[in-house]
Amino acid sequence: MSLNDDSAPRGCNPGSLQGPDAAGAALEIEPAPPLAQPAAGFREARERSGGVQLESMVPALRLLIGLMIASIVIAALYFGREMLIPLALASLLGFLLDPAVSRLKRWGLPRMAAAIVVVAIALGALGGLAMYLGSQVQQLSADLPTYQSTIRGKLRSLRKNANMPSAWDGVLKTYDTVEKEMERGSQPRGNVQKVEVQSPAPRPTTQMLQWLGRIAEPVTTAGIVLLFVILILLDRDELRDRLLRLMGGNLYMATGALDEASERIGKYLRMQFIVNVSYGVPLAAGLWFIGVPGAMLWGALGAIMRFVPYVGPLMSALFPLVLAFAVDPGWDMFLLTLGLILLLELISNNVLEPWLYGSSTGLSALSIIVAATFWTALWGPLGLILSTPLTVCLLVLGRNIPALKFMEVLLGSAPVLGPQQRLYQRLLADDLDAAIGLAVAGVQARLPSRPASQDRALAVSGFYDEVGIPALRIAAQQHLEFATAEHRLRLSSGMDAVIEELQEHYAAPGGAAGGRAQRRLRIHSAGVRWEVDALAAAMVAHAESLHGHVVSSSDWALATEATLMSRSGNPLPADHEWMKAMQQADLLVLSSFNPQPQSMARRILRRIRRHWPRVNVVLALWNAPAVAADPEFAAACGAQACVSSLHELQLWVDAMQVEELSDGVIAAPVPAEDELRVAALHASGALDAALAPLYRETAQQAVNVFNTRWAQVSWVDADRVYAPGSLLMPQGQESASLARAQSICSYVVHGREAIMIADLARDPRFAANPGLQELQLRFYAAAPLVDRKGHVLGCLSIMDDQPRHMSADDMALLAAMAHQLMDSIREARKQAGMG
């Protein structure tokens, strides 16, 4: 009986049949288990099913627990508002007044005295402003009776215009008739007398108590706020330590969160004050010019009320409009006042606030509106004033505490999807217009105001590197897990259309693109296997064409066809596309998104070397950066290099264009005005040997800050580079110099900007540099040292013997240290009487 025989007895499990082969093996049938085993199996199955049910309920339980915690927190905020509102107001005022207290303390005043002085000045300013505004209000109240005739005349005019015949008179009369008839039918018959109950007039004592009751609450709140403000200003450091302790043992995270919250709220309040003053002063001047009484009062009120989001500007605009309506018998003053307010609102909302605020809060517009509604519902008008600072605190917590990450997504203004994810999503949604718009906008954002041909090439390459290739990487990762056939079709056709649109917008130049290029290369770009490989190959071809090279692209199917034809003995036609490309190409770029490309790369390179042994091959391993980072893998499989970005590819293409190398080094070009720069270097005194200890101290500080092995301060002369006090050189050789052509610092001088090279062994400009190989350098980052006239005299660099990366914040810190070093050099020369 065959194992595949359909006539096998039911219940016979073929999987339990064992034997050496299917032809002549004896069949061994497992004995039936004891009767107790099925019951145990059922119990295990029941337990397993119960475990699965519990696992499926975990997300729902987490959501339920989160909702319960949120409900408890909201209830605590509502019922504890009597205590929390003064504390929140005091904290807000503490952010405003603490810089002044710190400044007085730096000037030598004790902190208690500084806090008392600042609070006294603030109270005096508020008291003086209140007295002035009160006098203005009294003057206006005394003048209001004189405007009664004007108000009465305008109201009569409006009533007369309202009573004029209109197209709706018939409808209104019919509605009034129907309403009267309904009221007449509902009224009771007979004589009806209206009874009104009047309460006796309250006594003076009762009126005084009622008046005291009305002012007792705000006065008490103000007193509590004042007390809290003084305590916060006096014990700021102690309060900060307690908050750090409450936020856990991670002092880095807690300190960063407090610093970010303080910086964002402080900047928001300062910018809000500037915006309000820039609105109130022109408002007062404009109202005074128009002739509205109490112009200074309305300008101050407008500036103060803008601290209340949304509602404040409307309330402050109402008073001058009503007064203009009452003062002028005509309509000129009212219309001029209305135009002035609208003009200032447009300028403030659309020019000043975006310019001054920027990303000071980091909140989205929608989250600000929702937060204002939420806090107003909880705490009333004071909650509206405190809504933005409180929401900023929630945003900072979401950024620094993983469990509250959802708050950053809900409240933040930063995009929650990166540009590559947005492009990929638009393609999946078949929204081709939006995808093309994102691509064109992404390239335009990388272009300067007056782009040259080289700028266009860098912008397109940068977009492909940062958006296009990562979008294809997402598609490759989700190809089998989530993507359907329709999704793959949309991605393929959509990305192809995006590349075609970019090729039309940014066409290849007619001649060489400029730069270092001495000759145009013939480059063929091919995709290895998938459709995404071919799309990446098209991106490579477009980017290299903008650099002035002769390019073509295809997929690996053409190479396979050519190889099969050659194996079969059939002569390949001369006009075969792959044959023409391989015979004419100076460089073949193979694109692959295979996460494990080792065996595939060796097989393909072996086939290429067999038929076209002289062609130069670069492997673009877009989805395998670890494999591409291995400097020995390229040599093992027979490729010139392995890259994982278009920037790395361009470095290798530039290296192929350099015909002569100096000791295996590609020297940086010498700037056109290098003689002026060298003269500025010697005039600056930076090469003075007395400054070597300062340079060594700066290098040691950089090593400690960035946790690298070496650092140095380098000065680029006409032919040599000097690094006095370098930590890279052995003891006693700190003053040794290096040929400028072999120095990485010369690229900083040429580019006039900071550079970061994650792995020197993978950069063709430095991979064969014998000096770097002797020192075993693998990582290099540098910031330029610039004098006051803009000349780049050298650089402050850090180095390591292991590849690594630096964030944008770290590079900015390195640049700040370079700027501080230049200030220290000028100060040292000034003290020595040389500057």
Tab-separated table of N, CA, C and O in Angstrom, residues 431-485:
chain	number	residue	atom	x	y	z
A	431	ASP	N	-2.446	57.633	-4.762
A	431	ASP	CA	-2.565	59.084	-4.866
A	431	ASP	C	-1.313	59.599	-5.569
A	431	ASP	O	-0.391	60.129	-4.949
A	432	LEU	N	-1.303	59.451	-6.890
A	432	LEU	CA	-0.098	59.743	-7.657
A	432	LEU	C	0.223	61.237	-7.652
A	432	LEU	O	1.389	61.623	-7.579
A	433	ASP	N	-0.799	62.089	-7.712
A	433	ASP	CA	-0.547	63.530	-7.710
A	433	ASP	C	0.129	63.971	-6.417
A	433	ASP	O	1.071	64.787	-6.437
A	434	ALA	N	-0.338	63.441	-5.290
A	434	ALA	CA	0.278	63.803	-4.008
A	434	ALA	C	1.709	63.285	-3.930
A	434	ALA	O	2.598	63.968	-3.407
A	435	ALA	N	1.960	62.071	-4.450
A	435	ALA	CA	3.319	61.520	-4.417
A	435	ALA	C	4.270	62.355	-5.266
A	435	ALA	O	5.391	62.665	-4.847
A	436	ILE	N	3.816	62.756	-6.442
A	436	ILE	CA	4.657	63.590	-7.305
A	436	ILE	C	4.881	64.950	-6.652
A	436	ILE	O	5.991	65.508	-6.693
A	437	GLY	N	3.838	65.499	-6.033
A	437	GLY	CA	4.003	66.776	-5.337
A	437	GLY	C	5.007	66.701	-4.210
A	437	GLY	O	5.824	67.612	-4.020
A	438	LEU	N	4.969	65.611	-3.430
A	438	LEU	CA	5.948	65.435	-2.361
A	438	LEU	C	7.367	65.348	-2.920
A	438	LEU	O	8.307	65.912	-2.348
A	439	ALA	N	7.526	64.631	-4.033
A	439	ALA	CA	8.859	64.461	-4.610
A	439	ALA	C	9.411	65.785	-5.125
A	439	ALA	O	10.555	66.151	-4.839
A	440	VAL	N	8.607	66.520	-5.881
A	440	VAL	CA	9.072	67.801	-6.428
A	440	VAL	C	9.356	68.792	-5.300
A	440	VAL	O	10.375	69.489	-5.312
A	441	ALA	N	8.473	68.837	-4.311
A	441	ALA	CA	8.701	69.735	-3.173
A	441	ALA	C	9.951	69.334	-2.394
A	441	ALA	O	10.690	70.195	-1.900
A	442	GLY	N	10.197	68.032	-2.265
A	442	GLY	CA	11.385	67.574	-1.555
A	442	GLY	C	12.668	67.985	-2.249
A	442	GLY	O	13.652	68.349	-1.593
A	443	VAL	N	12.686	67.940	-3.576
A	443	VAL	CA	13.873	68.383	-4.312
A	443	VAL	C	14.014	69.900	-4.227
A	443	VAL	O	15.113	70.428	-4.021
A	444	GLN	N	12.900	70.626	-4.377
A	444	GLN	CA	12.964	72.084	-4.334
A	444	GLN	C	13.456	72.583	-2.986
A	444	GLN	O	14.153	73.597	-2.910
A	445	ALA	N	13.090	71.879	-1.915
A	445	ALA	CA	13.533	72.294	-0.589
A	445	ALA	C	15.040	72.164	-0.420
A	445	ALA	O	15.623	72.820	0.454
A	446	ARG	N	15.680	71.354	-1.221
A	446	ARG	CA	17.120	71.152	-1.128
A	446	ARG	C	17.904	72.047	-2.077
A	446	ARG	O	19.129	71.990	-2.095
A	447	LEU	N	17.210	72.872	-2.846
A	447	LEU	CA	17.874	73.744	-3.804
A	447	LEU	C	18.103	75.123	-3.206
A	447	LEU	O	17.238	75.640	-2.493
A	448	PRO	N	19.238	75.765	-3.499
A	448	PRO	CA	19.420	77.163	-3.085
A	448	PRO	C	18.564	78.093	-3.922
A	448	PRO	O	17.889	77.675	-4.865
A	449	SER	N	18.579	79.381	-3.579
A	449	SER	CA	17.731	80.337	-4.288
A	449	SER	C	18.119	80.463	-5.755
A	449	SER	O	17.251	80.638	-6.620
A	450	ARG	N	19.405	80.368	-6.045
A	450	ARG	CA	19.872	80.434	-7.433
A	450	ARG	C	20.685	79.179	-7.726
A	450	ARG	O	21.913	79.181	-7.669
A	451	PRO	N	20.017	78.089	-8.050
A	451	PRO	CA	20.739	76.821	-8.191
A	451	PRO	C	21.561	76.750	-9.473
A	451	PRO	O	21.140	77.231	-10.531
A	452	ALA	N	22.730	76.157	-9.339
A	452	ALA	CA	23.538	75.816	-10.508
A	452	ALA	C	23.298	74.353	-10.851
A	452	ALA	O	22.545	73.637	-10.188
A	453	SER	N	23.941	73.898	-11.926
A	453	SER	CA	23.737	72.516	-12.369
A	453	SER	C	24.192	71.529	-11.302
A	453	SER	O	23.536	70.508	-11.062
A	454	GLN	N	25.311	71.843	-10.617
A	454	GLN	CA	25.790	70.957	-9.573
A	454	GLN	C	24.833	70.935	-8.391
A	454	GLN	O	24.650	69.892	-7.740
A	455	ASP	N	24.203	72.078	-8.084
A	455	ASP	CA	23.221	72.124	-7.005
A	455	ASP	C	22.012	71.259	-7.332
A	455	ASP	O	21.456	70.599	-6.448
A	456	ARG	N	21.579	71.270	-8.584
A	456	ARG	CA	20.445	70.429	-8.985
A	456	ARG	C	20.787	68.961	-8.819
A	456	ARG	O	19.962	68.157	-8.358
A	457	ALA	N	22.011	68.598	-9.195
A	457	ALA	CA	22.427	67.201	-9.057
A	457	ALA	C	22.461	66.784	-7.592
A	457	ALA	O	21.984	65.696	-7.231
A	458	LEU	N	22.988	67.653	-6.713
A	458	LEU	CA	23.051	67.326	-5.298
A	458	LEU	C	21.660	67.258	-4.681
A	458	LEU	O	21.397	66.420	-3.817
A	459	ALA	N	20.752	68.138	-5.127
A	459	ALA	CA	19.396	68.141	-4.575
A	459	ALA	C	18.649	66.870	-4.947
A	459	ALA	O	17.981	66.249	-4.115
A	460	VAL	N	18.740	66.461	-6.207
A	460	VAL	CA	18.054	65.239	-6.641
A	460	VAL	C	18.672	64.024	-5.965
A	460	VAL	O	17.952	63.129	-5.489
A	461	SER	N	19.993	63.970	-5.907
A	461	SER	CA	20.651	62.841	-5.232
A	461	SER	C	20.275	62.801	-3.753
A	461	SER	O	20.044	61.722	-3.194
A	462	GLY	N	20.210	63.968	-3.121
A	462	GLY	CA	19.820	64.008	-1.720
A	462	GLY	C	18.398	63.520	-1.497
A	462	GLY	O	18.115	62.812	-0.523
A	463	PHE	N	17.481	63.876	-2.412
A	463	PHE	CA	16.104	63.398	-2.271
A	463	PHE	C	16.037	61.884	-2.446
A	463	PHE	O	15.368	61.191	-1.673
A	464	TYR	N	16.711	61.362	-3.449
A	464	TYR	CA	16.719	59.910	-3.641
A	464	TYR	C	17.339	59.199	-2.440
A	464	TYR	O	16.854	58.144	-2.012
A	465	ASP	N	18.410	59.794	-1.887
A	465	ASP	CA	19.105	59.168	-0.762
A	465	ASP	C	18.258	59.161	0.504
A	465	ASP	O	18.252	58.174	1.248
A	466	GLU	N	17.550	60.264	0.764
A	466	GLU	CA	16.852	60.421	2.033
A	466	GLU	C	15.381	60.041	1.964
A	466	GLU	O	14.768	59.800	3.009
A	467	VAL	N	14.795	59.994	0.764
A	467	VAL	CA	13.363	59.722	0.644
A	467	VAL	C	13.094	58.560	-0.307
A	467	VAL	O	12.407	57.592	0.051
A	468	GLY	N	13.605	58.636	-1.527
A	468	GLY	CA	13.273	57.638	-2.541
A	468	GLY	C	13.758	56.243	-2.189
A	468	GLY	O	12.971	55.277	-2.172
A	469	ILE	N	15.058	56.110	-1.911
A	469	ILE	CA	15.609	54.799	-1.561
A	469	ILE	C	15.005	54.269	-0.263
A	469	ILE	O	14.628	53.089	-0.179
A	470	PRO	N	14.867	55.082	0.817
A	470	PRO	CA	14.203	54.562	2.022
A	470	PRO	C	12.765	54.107	1.778
A	470	PRO	O	12.317	53.144	2.408
A	471	ALA	N	12.029	54.785	0.881
A	471	ALA	CA	10.672	54.331	0.568
A	471	ALA	C	10.699	52.955	-0.092
A	471	ALA	O	9.874	52.077	0.223
A	472	LEU	N	11.644	52.735	-0.986
A	472	LEU	CA	11.786	51.410	-1.595
A	472	LEU	C	12.246	50.383	-0.566
A	472	LEU	O	11.879	49.202	-0.669
A	473	ARG	N	13.030	50.816	0.405
A	473	ARG	CA	13.455	49.891	1.453
A	473	ARG	C	12.251	49.425	2.277
A	473	ARG	O	12.146	48.246	2.636
A	474	ILE	N	11.331	50.333	2.564
A	474	ILE	CA	10.101	49.947	3.273
A	474	ILE	C	9.306	48.963	2.433
A	474	ILE	O	8.778	47.968	2.947
A	475	ALA	N	9.224	49.230	1.142
A	475	ALA	CA	8.482	48.323	0.262
A	475	ALA	C	9.117	46.944	0.235
A	475	ALA	O	8.417	45.921	0.232
A	476	ALA	N	10.460	46.882	0.230
A	476	ALA	CA	11.129	45.587	0.220
A	476	ALA	C	10.902	44.831	1.519
A	476	ALA	O	10.717	43.611	1.525
A	477	GLN	N	10.891	45.546	2.641
A	477	GLN	CA	10.687	44.888	3.923
A	477	GLN	C	9.266	44.371	4.093
A	477	GLN	O	9.038	43.358	4.738
A	478	GLN	N	8.292	45.056	3.520
A	478	GLN	CA	6.890	44.666	3.664
A	478	GLN	C	6.359	43.933	2.437
A	478	GLN	O	5.159	43.745	2.306
A	479	HIS	N	7.259	43.511	1.565
A	479	HIS	CA	6.843	42.880	0.312
A	479	HIS	C	6.042	41.606	0.557
A	479	HIS	O	4.997	41.383	-0.053
A	480	LEU	N	6.509	40.763	1.443
A	480	LEU	CA	5.864	39.473	1.677
A	480	LEU	C	4.956	39.478	2.904
A	480	LEU	O	4.070	38.631	3.002
A	481	GLU	N	5.173	40.395	3.842
A	481	GLU	CA	4.425	40.344	5.092
A	481	GLU	C	3.031	40.951	4.968
A	481	GLU	O	2.038	40.360	5.379
A	482	PHE	N	2.944	42.155	4.383
A	482	PHE	CA	1.680	42.878	4.384
A	482	PHE	C	1.177	43.229	2.989
A	482	PHE	O	-0.028	43.375	2.799
A	483	ALA	N	2.089	43.423	2.046
A	483	ALA	CA	1.687	43.944	0.746
A	483	ALA	C	0.908	42.896	-0.046
A	483	ALA	O	1.255	41.707	-0.067
A	484	THR	N	-0.156	43.360	-0.697
A	484	THR	CA	-0.907	42.524	-1.620
A	484	THR	C	-0.413	42.769	-3.039
A	484	THR	O	0.424	43.649	-3.291
A	485	ALA	N	-0.951	41.984	-3.980
A	485	ALA	CA	-0.551	42.158	-5.372
A	485	ALA	C	-0.913	43.546	-5.892
A	485	ALA	O	-0.156	44.174	-6.640
